[in-house]
Each structure stands twice: as structure tokens, then as C-alpha cells.
mmCIF file of C-alpha atoms and ligand atoms in Angstrom:
data_model
loop_
_atom_site.group_PDB
_atom_site.id
_atom_site.type_symbol
_atom_site.label_atom_id
_atom_site.label_comp_id
_atom_site.label_asym_id
_atom_site.label_seq_id
_atom_site.Cartn_x
_atom_site.Cartn_y
_atom_site.Cartn_z
ATOM 1 C CA UNK A 1 -0.064 0.105 -0.147
ATOM 2 C CA UNK A 2 1.773 3.298 -1.191
ATOM 3 C CA UNK A 3 -1.283 5.468 -0.204
ATOM 4 C CA UNK A 4 -3.703 5.232 2.605
ATOM 5 C CA UNK A 5 -6.956 7.442 2.254
ATOM 6 C CA UNK A 6 -9.202 7.755 5.472
ATOM 7 C CA UNK A 7 -12.199 9.453 6.524
ATOM 8 C CA UNK A 8 -10.997 13.122 7.950
ATOM 9 C CA UNK A 9 -9.926 12.619 11.404
ATOM 10 C CA UNK A 10 -10.557 14.390 14.646
ATOM 11 C CA UNK A 11 -7.910 15.306 17.621
ATOM 12 C CA UNK A 12 -9.704 14.523 20.941
ATOM 13 C CA UNK A 13 -7.171 16.200 23.098
ATOM 14 C CA UNK A 14 -4.796 19.244 21.964
ATOM 15 C CA UNK A 15 -3.225 22.363 23.493
ATOM 16 C CA UNK A 16 -3.606 25.351 21.230
ATOM 17 C CA UNK A 17 -2.607 28.031 23.902
ATOM 18 C CA UNK A 18 -3.410 31.398 23.063
ATOM 19 C CA UNK A 19 -2.062 34.738 21.730
ATOM 20 C CA UNK A 20 1.119 34.512 19.808
ATOM 21 C CA UNK A 21 1.677 30.727 20.423
ATOM 22 C CA UNK A 22 -1.742 30.277 19.035
ATOM 23 C CA UNK A 23 -0.854 31.745 15.839
ATOM 24 C CA UNK A 24 1.986 29.527 15.586
ATOM 25 C CA UNK A 25 0.385 26.365 16.297
ATOM 26 C CA UNK A 26 -3.316 26.518 15.239
ATOM 27 C CA UNK A 27 -2.709 25.846 11.603
ATOM 28 C CA UNK A 28 -0.871 22.554 12.107
ATOM 29 C CA UNK A 29 -3.908 20.894 13.877
ATOM 30 C CA UNK A 30 -6.502 22.362 11.451
ATOM 31 C CA UNK A 31 -4.571 21.204 8.578
ATOM 32 C CA UNK A 32 -5.182 17.457 9.663
ATOM 33 C CA UNK A 33 -8.118 17.339 11.865
ATOM 34 C CA UNK A 34 -11.906 18.485 10.989
ATOM 35 C CA UNK A 35 -12.429 18.866 14.816
ATOM 36 C CA UNK A 36 -10.480 19.060 17.874
ATOM 37 C CA UNK A 37 -10.922 18.822 21.546
ATOM 38 C CA UNK A 38 -9.100 22.030 23.036
ATOM 39 C CA UNK A 39 -7.680 21.923 26.373
ATOM 40 C CA UNK A 40 -8.532 24.989 28.621
ATOM 41 C CA UNK A 41 -5.626 25.273 30.661
ATOM 42 C CA UNK A 42 -4.649 28.527 29.929
ATOM 43 C CA UNK A 43 -3.797 31.458 32.555
ATOM 44 C CA UNK A 44 -6.542 32.110 33.462
ATOM 45 C CA UNK A 45 -8.000 28.724 32.651
ATOM 46 C CA UNK A 46 -11.176 28.901 30.585
ATOM 47 C CA UNK A 47 -13.876 28.169 33.259
ATOM 48 C CA UNK A 48 -17.225 29.788 31.904
ATOM 49 C CA UNK A 49 -19.240 29.586 28.427
ATOM 50 C CA UNK A 50 -18.296 33.096 27.871
ATOM 51 C CA UNK A 51 -14.577 32.410 28.172
ATOM 52 C CA UNK A 52 -14.975 29.371 25.825
ATOM 53 C CA UNK A 53 -16.832 31.594 23.393
ATOM 54 C CA UNK A 54 -14.297 34.170 23.077
ATOM 55 C CA UNK A 55 -11.196 31.461 22.964
ATOM 56 C CA UNK A 56 -13.229 29.710 20.098
ATOM 57 C CA UNK A 57 -13.355 33.046 18.249
ATOM 58 C CA UNK A 58 -9.746 33.643 18.878
ATOM 59 C CA UNK A 59 -8.811 30.051 17.578
ATOM 60 C CA UNK A 60 -11.005 30.517 14.737
ATOM 61 C CA UNK A 61 -9.491 33.891 13.899
ATOM 62 C CA UNK A 62 -5.606 32.319 14.407
ATOM 63 C CA UNK A 63 -6.630 29.523 11.657
ATOM 64 C CA UNK A 64 -8.095 32.179 9.231
ATOM 65 C CA UNK A 65 -5.143 34.613 9.606
ATOM 66 C CA UNK A 66 -2.306 31.962 9.270
ATOM 67 C CA UNK A 67 -3.919 29.181 7.171
ATOM 68 C CA UNK A 68 -6.535 31.004 4.926
ATOM 69 C CA UNK A 69 -10.278 31.130 4.879
ATOM 70 C CA UNK A 70 -10.565 27.482 3.463
ATOM 71 C CA UNK A 71 -8.387 26.153 6.307
ATOM 72 C CA UNK A 72 -10.771 27.931 8.871
ATOM 73 C CA UNK A 73 -13.936 27.010 7.535
ATOM 74 C CA UNK A 74 -13.115 23.068 7.312
ATOM 75 C CA UNK A 75 -12.052 23.283 10.973
ATOM 76 C CA UNK A 76 -14.063 23.191 14.338
ATOM 77 C CA UNK A 77 -12.790 23.769 17.719
ATOM 78 C CA UNK A 78 -14.696 21.938 20.312
ATOM 79 C CA UNK A 79 -14.210 23.857 23.537
ATOM 80 C CA UNK A 80 -13.830 22.448 27.160
ATOM 81 C CA UNK A 81 -14.294 24.084 30.519
ATOM 82 C CA UNK A 82 -11.709 23.622 33.393
ATOM 83 C CA UNK A 83 -13.344 22.294 36.386
ATOM 84 C CA UNK A 84 -12.459 24.292 39.660
ATOM 85 C CA UNK A 85 -14.056 23.853 42.975
ATOM 86 C CA UNK A 86 -16.142 27.047 42.404
ATOM 87 C CA UNK A 87 -17.467 26.326 39.004
ATOM 88 C CA UNK A 88 -21.113 27.099 38.257
ATOM 89 C CA UNK A 89 -22.826 23.896 37.070
ATOM 90 C CA UNK A 90 -25.788 25.887 35.751
ATOM 91 C CA UNK A 91 -23.416 27.775 33.373
ATOM 92 C CA UNK A 92 -21.738 24.496 32.234
ATOM 93 C CA UNK A 93 -25.177 22.978 31.300
ATOM 94 C CA UNK A 94 -26.178 26.324 29.460
ATOM 95 C CA UNK A 95 -22.901 26.191 27.626
ATOM 96 C CA UNK A 96 -23.298 22.630 26.590
ATOM 97 C CA UNK A 97 -26.819 23.410 25.413
ATOM 98 C CA UNK A 98 -25.976 26.283 23.489
ATOM 99 C CA UNK A 99 -23.291 24.011 21.842
ATOM 100 C CA UNK A 100 -20.354 26.319 23.086
ATOM 101 C CA UNK A 101 -18.971 23.661 25.606
ATOM 102 C CA UNK A 102 -18.600 20.078 24.471
ATOM 103 C CA UNK A 103 -16.846 18.635 27.581
ATOM 104 C CA UNK A 104 -15.392 19.465 31.046
ATOM 105 C CA UNK A 105 -11.611 18.952 32.020
ATOM 106 C CA UNK A 106 -10.679 17.651 35.317
ATOM 107 C CA UNK A 107 -7.221 18.523 36.496
ATOM 108 C CA UNK A 108 -6.063 17.336 39.980
ATOM 109 C CA UNK A 109 -4.552 20.428 41.315
ATOM 110 C CA UNK A 110 -0.753 20.334 40.731
ATOM 111 C CA UNK A 111 -0.801 17.366 38.272
ATOM 112 C CA UNK A 112 0.615 19.186 35.285
ATOM 113 C CA UNK A 113 1.060 22.456 33.166
ATOM 114 C CA UNK A 114 -1.281 25.193 34.550
ATOM 115 C CA UNK A 115 -3.096 22.949 36.961
ATOM 116 C CA UNK A 116 -2.915 24.860 40.058
ATOM 117 C CA UNK A 117 -6.629 26.092 39.975
ATOM 118 C CA UNK A 118 -7.570 22.449 39.390
ATOM 119 C CA UNK A 119 -9.709 20.230 41.877
ATOM 120 C CA UNK A 120 -8.199 19.161 45.240
ATOM 121 C CA UNK A 121 -11.120 17.958 46.738
ATOM 122 C CA UNK A 122 -13.500 15.891 44.649
ATOM 123 C CA UNK A 123 -16.347 15.893 47.129
ATOM 124 C CA UNK A 124 -16.450 19.831 46.396
ATOM 125 C CA UNK A 125 -17.518 19.127 42.793
ATOM 126 C CA UNK A 126 -20.346 16.532 43.432
ATOM 127 C CA UNK A 127 -23.048 18.851 42.010
ATOM 128 C CA UNK A 128 -21.026 19.521 39.047
ATOM 129 C CA UNK A 129 -20.526 15.775 38.270
ATOM 130 C CA UNK A 130 -24.229 15.262 39.133
ATOM 131 C CA UNK A 131 -25.221 17.739 36.400
ATOM 132 C CA UNK A 132 -22.577 16.240 33.934
ATOM 133 C CA UNK A 133 -24.173 12.763 34.457
ATOM 134 C CA UNK A 134 -27.603 14.314 33.855
ATOM 135 C CA UNK A 135 -26.970 16.060 30.724
ATOM 136 C CA UNK A 136 -24.539 13.570 29.145
ATOM 137 C CA UNK A 137 -21.623 15.880 28.798
ATOM 138 C CA UNK A 138 -18.262 14.028 28.963
ATOM 139 C CA UNK A 139 -15.812 14.605 31.852
ATOM 140 C CA UNK A 140 -12.221 14.533 30.484
ATOM 141 C CA UNK A 141 -9.728 13.568 33.082
ATOM 142 C CA UNK A 142 -5.898 14.127 33.651
ATOM 143 C CA UNK A 143 -5.377 10.907 35.750
ATOM 144 C CA UNK A 144 -2.599 11.209 38.007
ATOM 145 C CA UNK A 145 -2.554 11.520 41.899
ATOM 146 C CA UNK A 146 -0.245 14.442 43.101
ATOM 147 C CA UNK A 147 1.010 13.074 46.407
ATOM 148 C CA UNK A 148 4.658 13.675 46.405
ATOM 149 C CA UNK A 149 4.977 10.292 48.167
ATOM 150 C CA UNK A 150 3.856 8.548 45.229
ATOM 151 C CA UNK A 151 6.516 7.551 42.759
ATOM 152 C CA UNK A 152 5.789 9.722 39.410
ATOM 153 C CA UNK A 153 5.538 6.355 37.132
ATOM 154 C CA UNK A 154 2.716 5.159 39.557
ATOM 155 C CA UNK A 155 0.830 8.381 39.785
ATOM 156 C CA UNK A 156 -1.512 7.128 36.909
ATOM 157 C CA UNK A 157 -2.292 3.567 38.230
ATOM 158 C CA UNK A 158 -2.569 4.935 41.725
ATOM 159 C CA UNK A 159 -5.225 7.467 40.526
ATOM 160 C CA UNK A 160 -7.312 4.658 38.689
ATOM 161 C CA UNK A 161 -7.362 2.614 42.078
ATOM 162 C CA UNK A 162 -8.130 5.685 44.583
ATOM 163 C CA UNK A 163 -9.857 8.204 42.349
ATOM 164 C CA UNK A 164 -11.228 6.800 39.124
ATOM 165 C CA UNK A 165 -12.658 3.438 40.204
ATOM 166 C CA UNK A 166 -14.715 5.229 43.227
ATOM 167 C CA UNK A 167 -15.821 8.164 41.014
ATOM 168 C CA UNK A 168 -17.108 5.827 38.278
ATOM 169 C CA UNK A 169 -19.145 3.905 41.090
ATOM 170 C CA UNK A 170 -20.422 7.109 42.426
ATOM 171 C CA UNK A 171 -21.517 8.267 39.123
ATOM 172 C CA UNK A 172 -22.270 5.363 36.961
ATOM 173 C CA UNK A 173 -23.854 7.339 34.037
ATOM 174 C CA UNK A 174 -21.068 9.699 33.818
ATOM 175 C CA UNK A 175 -19.388 9.670 30.280
ATOM 176 C CA UNK A 176 -15.679 9.765 31.277
ATOM 177 C CA UNK A 177 -12.385 9.974 29.041
ATOM 178 C CA UNK A 178 -9.405 9.021 30.681
ATOM 179 C CA UNK A 179 -6.750 11.123 28.832
ATOM 180 C CA UNK A 180 -3.667 10.277 27.402
ATOM 181 C CA UNK A 181 -3.053 7.040 28.904
ATOM 182 C CA UNK A 182 0.444 5.801 29.527
ATOM 183 C CA UNK A 183 0.221 2.415 31.455
ATOM 184 C CA UNK A 184 -1.072 -1.212 30.808
ATOM 185 C CA UNK A 185 -3.094 -0.767 33.863
ATOM 186 C CA UNK A 186 -5.071 1.987 32.299
ATOM 187 C CA UNK A 187 -5.647 0.133 28.901
ATOM 188 C CA UNK A 188 -6.899 -2.776 30.992
ATOM 189 C CA UNK A 189 -9.169 -0.708 33.056
ATOM 190 C CA UNK A 190 -10.647 1.226 30.515
ATOM 191 C CA UNK A 191 -10.760 -1.986 28.218
ATOM 192 C CA UNK A 192 -12.591 -4.032 31.117
ATOM 193 C CA UNK A 193 -14.942 -0.806 32.359
ATOM 194 C CA UNK A 194 -18.484 0.221 31.166
ATOM 195 C CA UNK A 195 -19.205 1.621 27.748
ATOM 196 C CA UNK A 196 -19.455 4.886 29.221
ATOM 197 C CA UNK A 197 -15.472 4.964 29.909
ATOM 198 C CA UNK A 198 -12.961 5.428 27.184
ATOM 199 C CA UNK A 199 -9.585 6.576 26.794
ATOM 200 C CA UNK A 200 -7.293 8.914 24.456
ATOM 201 C CA UNK A 201 -3.788 7.714 23.355
ATOM 202 C CA UNK A 202 -1.009 10.191 22.121
ATOM 203 C CA UNK A 203 1.500 9.598 19.354
ATOM 204 C CA UNK A 204 4.549 9.882 21.680
ATOM 205 C CA UNK A 205 3.203 7.246 24.261
ATOM 206 C CA UNK A 206 3.109 4.917 21.391
ATOM 207 C CA UNK A 207 6.743 5.734 20.219
ATOM 208 C CA UNK A 208 8.841 6.369 23.256
ATOM 209 C CA UNK A 209 9.375 4.789 26.610
ATOM 210 C CA UNK A 210 11.031 6.321 29.528
ATOM 211 C CA UNK A 211 14.456 5.602 28.486
ATOM 212 C CA UNK A 212 13.952 8.448 25.720
ATOM 213 C CA UNK A 213 14.129 10.999 28.432
ATOM 214 C CA UNK A 214 17.736 9.861 29.226
ATOM 215 C CA UNK A 215 19.188 8.523 26.095
ATOM 216 C CA UNK A 216 22.979 9.732 25.980
ATOM 217 C CA UNK A 217 21.950 12.718 28.627
ATOM 218 C CA UNK A 218 18.935 14.632 29.655
ATOM 219 C CA UNK A 219 16.384 14.994 26.902
ATOM 220 C CA UNK A 220 13.714 17.516 27.876
ATOM 221 C CA UNK A 221 11.842 17.425 24.652
ATOM 222 C CA UNK A 222 10.663 13.867 25.470
ATOM 223 C CA UNK A 223 9.304 14.967 28.860
ATOM 224 C CA UNK A 224 5.501 15.425 29.140
ATOM 225 C CA UNK A 225 3.125 14.025 31.851
ATOM 226 C CA UNK A 226 1.911 11.753 32.549
ATOM 227 C CA UNK A 227 5.641 10.781 31.979
ATOM 228 C CA UNK A 228 6.505 7.773 29.596
ATOM 229 C CA UNK A 229 6.674 4.766 31.102
ATOM 230 C CA UNK A 230 8.642 1.271 30.767
ATOM 231 C CA UNK A 231 8.631 -0.370 27.751
ATOM 232 C CA UNK A 232 6.069 -2.950 28.475
ATOM 233 C CA UNK A 233 3.519 -0.293 28.775
ATOM 234 C CA UNK A 234 4.158 1.095 25.509
ATOM 235 C CA UNK A 235 3.630 -2.290 24.333
ATOM 236 C CA UNK A 236 0.307 -2.482 25.777
ATOM 237 C CA UNK A 237 -0.763 1.045 24.483
ATOM 238 C CA UNK A 238 0.103 -0.077 20.808
ATOM 239 C CA UNK A 239 -2.187 -3.065 21.345
ATOM 240 C CA UNK A 240 -4.846 -0.960 22.706
ATOM 241 C CA UNK A 241 -4.773 1.720 19.825
ATOM 242 C CA UNK A 242 -4.456 -0.689 17.228
ATOM 243 C CA UNK A 243 -7.120 -3.265 18.631
ATOM 244 C CA UNK A 244 -10.057 -1.786 16.910
ATOM 245 C CA UNK A 245 -11.626 -1.538 20.261
ATOM 246 C CA UNK A 246 -13.979 1.659 20.133
ATOM 247 C CA UNK A 247 -12.864 2.582 23.799
ATOM 248 C CA UNK A 248 -9.744 3.902 22.540
ATOM 249 C CA UNK A 249 -9.350 6.752 20.107
ATOM 250 C CA UNK A 250 -7.027 9.403 18.945
ATOM 251 C CA UNK A 251 -5.572 12.415 21.224
ATOM 252 C CA UNK A 252 -2.548 13.926 20.408
ATOM 253 C CA UNK A 253 -2.028 15.927 23.674
ATOM 254 C CA UNK A 254 0.306 18.383 21.359
ATOM 255 C CA UNK A 255 1.579 20.661 24.202
ATOM 256 C CA UNK A 256 3.743 23.153 22.707
ATOM 257 C CA UNK A 257 6.322 25.234 25.031
ATOM 258 C CA UNK A 258 8.836 27.395 23.659
ATOM 259 C CA UNK A 259 12.376 25.617 23.502
ATOM 260 C CA UNK A 260 13.954 27.696 26.008
ATOM 261 C CA UNK A 261 10.992 26.923 28.404
ATOM 262 C CA UNK A 262 11.625 23.130 27.870
ATOM 263 C CA UNK A 263 15.470 23.113 27.935
ATOM 264 C CA UNK A 264 15.967 24.726 31.242
ATOM 265 C CA UNK A 265 16.764 24.081 34.736
ATOM 266 C CA UNK A 266 13.106 23.345 35.430
ATOM 267 C CA UNK A 267 11.655 22.470 32.109
ATOM 268 C CA UNK A 268 8.184 22.524 31.195
ATOM 269 C CA UNK A 269 6.056 19.125 30.450
ATOM 270 C CA UNK A 270 4.684 18.782 27.070
ATOM 271 C CA UNK A 271 5.561 17.413 23.545
ATOM 272 C CA UNK A 272 4.600 19.273 20.307
ATOM 273 C CA UNK A 273 3.477 16.748 17.957
ATOM 274 C CA UNK A 274 0.846 18.518 16.001
ATOM 275 C CA UNK A 275 2.958 19.012 12.812
ATOM 276 C CA UNK A 276 3.556 15.254 12.185
ATOM 277 C CA UNK A 277 0.537 13.877 14.273
ATOM 278 C CA UNK A 278 -1.094 11.713 11.548
ATOM 279 C CA UNK A 279 2.344 10.829 10.130
ATOM 280 C CA UNK A 280 3.405 9.593 13.746
ATOM 281 C CA UNK A 281 0.260 7.445 14.335
ATOM 282 C CA UNK A 282 0.542 6.097 10.707
ATOM 283 C CA UNK A 283 4.076 4.828 11.430
ATOM 284 C CA UNK A 284 2.854 2.984 14.839
ATOM 285 C CA UNK A 285 -0.105 1.661 12.745
ATOM 286 C CA UNK A 286 2.070 0.341 10.013
ATOM 287 C CA UNK A 287 4.648 -1.162 12.124
ATOM 288 C CA UNK A 288 1.919 -2.989 13.964
ATOM 289 C CA UNK A 289 0.321 -4.242 10.661
ATOM 290 C CA UNK A 290 -2.540 -2.486 11.294
ATOM 291 C CA UNK A 291 -2.940 0.189 8.808
ATOM 292 C CA UNK A 292 -6.354 -0.871 8.228
ATOM 293 C CA UNK A 293 -7.420 0.180 11.671
ATOM 294 C CA UNK A 294 -6.140 3.449 11.797
ATOM 295 C CA UNK A 295 -9.245 5.283 10.345
ATOM 296 C CA UNK A 296 -11.410 3.721 13.286
ATOM 297 C CA UNK A 297 -8.948 4.990 15.701
ATOM 298 C CA UNK A 298 -8.457 8.389 14.242
ATOM 299 C CA UNK A 299 -12.053 8.914 12.708
ATOM 300 C CA UNK A 300 -14.765 6.943 14.067
ATOM 301 C CA UNK A 301 -14.438 5.833 17.640
ATOM 302 C CA UNK A 302 -13.976 9.506 19.130
ATOM 303 C CA UNK A 303 -17.107 10.842 17.443
ATOM 304 C CA UNK A 304 -19.311 7.672 18.387
ATOM 305 C CA UNK A 305 -18.241 7.925 22.024
ATOM 306 C CA UNK A 306 -18.986 11.760 22.207
ATOM 307 C CA UNK A 307 -22.278 11.299 20.155
ATOM 308 C CA UNK A 308 -21.010 13.447 17.347
ATOM 309 C CA UNK A 309 -21.367 12.870 13.538
ATOM 310 C CA UNK A 310 -18.559 11.121 11.598
ATOM 311 C CA UNK A 311 -16.701 13.543 9.404
ATOM 312 C CA UNK A 312 -17.565 13.569 5.659
ATOM 313 C CA UNK A 313 -13.991 14.426 3.846
ATOM 314 C CA UNK A 314 -11.078 12.465 3.514
ATOM 315 C CA UNK A 315 -7.282 12.844 3.984
ATOM 316 C CA UNK A 316 -4.694 11.000 2.248
ATOM 317 C CA UNK A 317 -1.265 9.571 3.595
ATOM 318 C CA UNK A 318 1.433 8.693 1.457
ATOM 319 C CA UNK A 319 4.147 6.137 1.989
ATOM 320 C CA UNK A 320 7.387 8.222 1.447
ATOM 321 C CA UNK A 321 10.146 9.059 3.753
ATOM 322 C CA UNK A 322 9.867 12.564 5.313
ATOM 323 C CA UNK A 323 12.527 14.228 7.199
ATOM 324 C CA UNK A 324 11.201 16.131 10.346
ATOM 325 C CA UNK A 325 12.477 19.292 11.065
ATOM 326 C CA UNK A 326 14.953 20.015 14.101
ATOM 327 C CA UNK A 327 13.213 23.288 14.869
ATOM 328 C CA UNK A 328 9.992 25.097 13.846
ATOM 329 C CA UNK A 329 9.245 28.661 14.205
ATOM 330 C CA UNK A 330 7.269 29.447 17.397
ATOM 331 C CA UNK A 331 5.408 32.504 18.761
ATOM 332 C CA UNK A 332 6.467 35.978 17.268
ATOM 333 C CA UNK A 333 6.663 38.723 19.401
ATOM 334 C CA UNK A 334 8.094 41.947 18.014
ATOM 335 C CA UNK A 335 11.361 40.994 15.899
ATOM 336 C CA UNK A 336 11.796 37.881 18.063
ATOM 337 C CA UNK A 337 10.626 34.423 17.208
ATOM 338 C CA UNK A 338 10.812 31.655 19.713
ATOM 339 C CA UNK A 339 11.562 28.142 18.418
ATOM 340 C CA UNK A 340 9.477 25.041 18.882
ATOM 341 C CA UNK A 341 11.127 21.386 18.558
ATOM 342 C CA UNK A 342 8.648 19.233 17.009
ATOM 343 C CA UNK A 343 8.174 15.356 18.058
ATOM 344 C CA UNK A 344 10.580 13.369 15.891
ATOM 345 C CA UNK A 345 12.848 16.257 15.398
ATOM 346 C CA UNK A 346 15.398 15.043 13.135
ATOM 347 C CA UNK A 347 13.982 11.767 12.355
ATOM 348 C CA UNK A 348 12.694 10.380 9.183
ATOM 349 C CA UNK A 349 9.026 9.228 9.365
ATOM 350 C CA UNK A 350 7.597 6.814 6.607
ATOM 351 C CA UNK A 351 4.389 8.687 5.982
ATOM 352 C CA UNK A 352 3.454 11.974 4.887
ATOM 353 C CA UNK A 353 0.293 13.777 4.885
ATOM 354 C CA UNK A 354 -0.407 14.652 1.158
ATOM 355 C CA UNK A 355 -3.987 15.623 0.939
HETATM 356 C C1 NCD B 401 0.117 19.717 29.097
HETATM 357 C C2 NCD B 401 0.593 21.138 28.729
HETATM 358 O O1 NCD B 401 1.601 21.647 28.597
HETATM 359 O O2 NCD B 401 -0.336 21.922 28.781
HETATM 360 N N1 NCD B 401 1.427 18.969 29.236
HETATM 361 C C3 NCD B 401 1.750 17.543 29.330
HETATM 362 O O3 NCD B 401 2.863 17.289 29.569
HETATM 363 N N2 NCD B 401 0.780 16.809 28.717
HETATM 364 C C4 NCD B 401 -0.905 19.354 30.030
HETATM 365 C C5 NCD B 401 -1.433 17.991 30.245
HETATM 366 O O4 NCD B 401 -1.941 17.540 28.983
HETATM 367 O O5 NCD B 401 -1.344 17.483 31.059
HETATM 368 ZN ZN1 ZN B 402 -2.833 16.084 31.105
HETATM 369 ZN ZN1 ZN B 403 -2.932 17.534 27.435
#
């Protein structure tokens, strides 16, 4: 097979940022995906329908300015609200009914980038969870405990046991997406869980294990949260993604940080994979002899879980060696342009998006 044409996919987890960084990254996502679930962890976080509406307009304007009218017309950002302990459930429900808010995002406070306004005590948001359950609005979860006495490589598995399983038992009708899963524990839990539980899987967790962060020296470009785990987990994630099971779908977690913010004494967590996302997934499915399952993972399982229509157009990937640049231009401010290091920088991928 030299070309692969599939139904146009969606990205069910992406960070588009704001301001100059949004201008730098938005078109890369819009070029590949018809829709994207946009994460709300801005500063300040997106916590209301009004903020989500305004952010959606900034995203559409950025795609138009940097990619043109046709690209903007073919791309729909799906907005999320950042759950805090004081969020207004009535506003979430109204935003959902209006079509402004697609889902709500739960960040345990302190778990990841810009999560300090997140939730410390789940009991404080019981009324919000009851509302989501009642109206069928999905809850998207960054699934890691934050206790410093739990080893960082165990935080996802411990979250599942201590937080997620009890939460699902308390709210059996709640639609939950466990985002960016990184362990065989998570894949098993989602696979054996109820139909209202699903998971997104990133390209980077399908390609790298934790050794990547230490290969020949400290490699901040491979640092993200949840952090990559042992090889056995990567193998389990590849099996889950390519299995055809509708509970697993595409979510890049593309999370740009300027190069200097990553290559620093306290480097930021996040991998910028948007420019090569589909090529990166295609390489995995190809290596697993599962190219015939890429379309379901990328374009069917997500919309079915969210209760949204499948996209109508197609995209085409060609089997051709493609060198990924070492650096890309990031945010422009005045006469200064920051640098972004894309995932797979300096590597050759065997696929290219051609249409
Ligand atoms: C994300 C970011 O930078 O916003 N970082 C990351 O490592 N994944 C936050 C997140 O998705 O947890
Ligand atoms: Zn996260
Ligand atoms: Zn994320």
C-alpha cells in the first residue's frame, strides 16, 4: 500500500494555547483534523461559557490569519471548561445546551501544566458531576494523583485505583474519557470498564518509553505528563490503539512550550507533536500491520463516544520518507521568534500527509 485515504480524523485532546503561540500552532492542527477538543489550561483557565466562546473565536481567527479562509472553514474547535471547585454547574449546562462547551476537564490541582486552579477535593464538585451525568456531558480527566510520596511512574495507576474507580461507582452514568493513557493498567481498566468509559492515546506514548528522556543525556523534548513509562506499557498502549476497540481513540496531547522553556533548569512538561501527528500515528499502525484500523481509531471511535457525527471529507497519507525538521518557528513577538522542537525532530518518518 503506497497511499492510505481515510475519513477525515479529529483530535480529541490538544493544547492550542493563546496569543502568539496560538498563531504559531493552530494551522498545524487544522490542516489534519476536522475537529479538535481544545484543552482549557490557559492562564487564567477557561472556566465559563463566555470565556470558551471568546477563546473559540480567537482560535478560528488564528486559523484564518495563518492558514486562510478555506482552512478555517474546514476546522471546528470543540471547547472545554476547566473544572474548579467553584465552577457554576448551571453555566456549564447552558454552555453545553448552546453548543459552546463540548466537555469539562478535570485537572487534579498540581498534576500538570497550569493545573494549580484545579480540583483538590473531589467531594467539592459532586453537584457538578451530577449535572454532567444528568445532561450527558463528558468529563475528561488528567488521571494522576499528585501526592509527592507516590512515585511519579505510579501516579496514573494509583489514580485509577484511588480516584477513578470510586468516581465511576458514584456516578455510573457519567461519560468519562481518561486522557493520554500511559500504562497497561489504564488500558486494562478502560477495556474492562463500562461503555461510558474511554481513553485517548498520544502518538508519543506509542513511540517512546521512559528511556527516551535519558538517551545519551537529559532530553527534555521527551518529557511530558503523564511521563512515559516502561517498555511493557508502550507495548500495551500500541496493542490497545491498534486493537479496533472503540474505547480507544486519537488524542495527540500536542502541548507546545517554547524551546527555552523546555530546555531549562526546570523544564516544562509537554511534547509538540501537531505538525507530524497523523504521520506519527500512521508509522505506529504500519509497524503493527494495522493500517486498516487507523481510520477507526482516528476518525470513528471518538465521534461515536462523544455522540457526534462522523466527518464527511477524507485525508490521504503517502508512504514516503519524510525528514522532520529540528526546529520550527514558534511565537512571534516584535522582532523575536521563539523556537519549537517538534516530536520526531531530526528523524525520518515513513509517511506524509499529501491531501
Ligand atoms: C500539557 C500542557 O503543557 O499543557 N502537558 C503535558 O505534558 N501533557 C498538560 C497536560 O496535558 O497534562
Ligand atoms: Zn494532562
Ligand atoms: Zn494535555
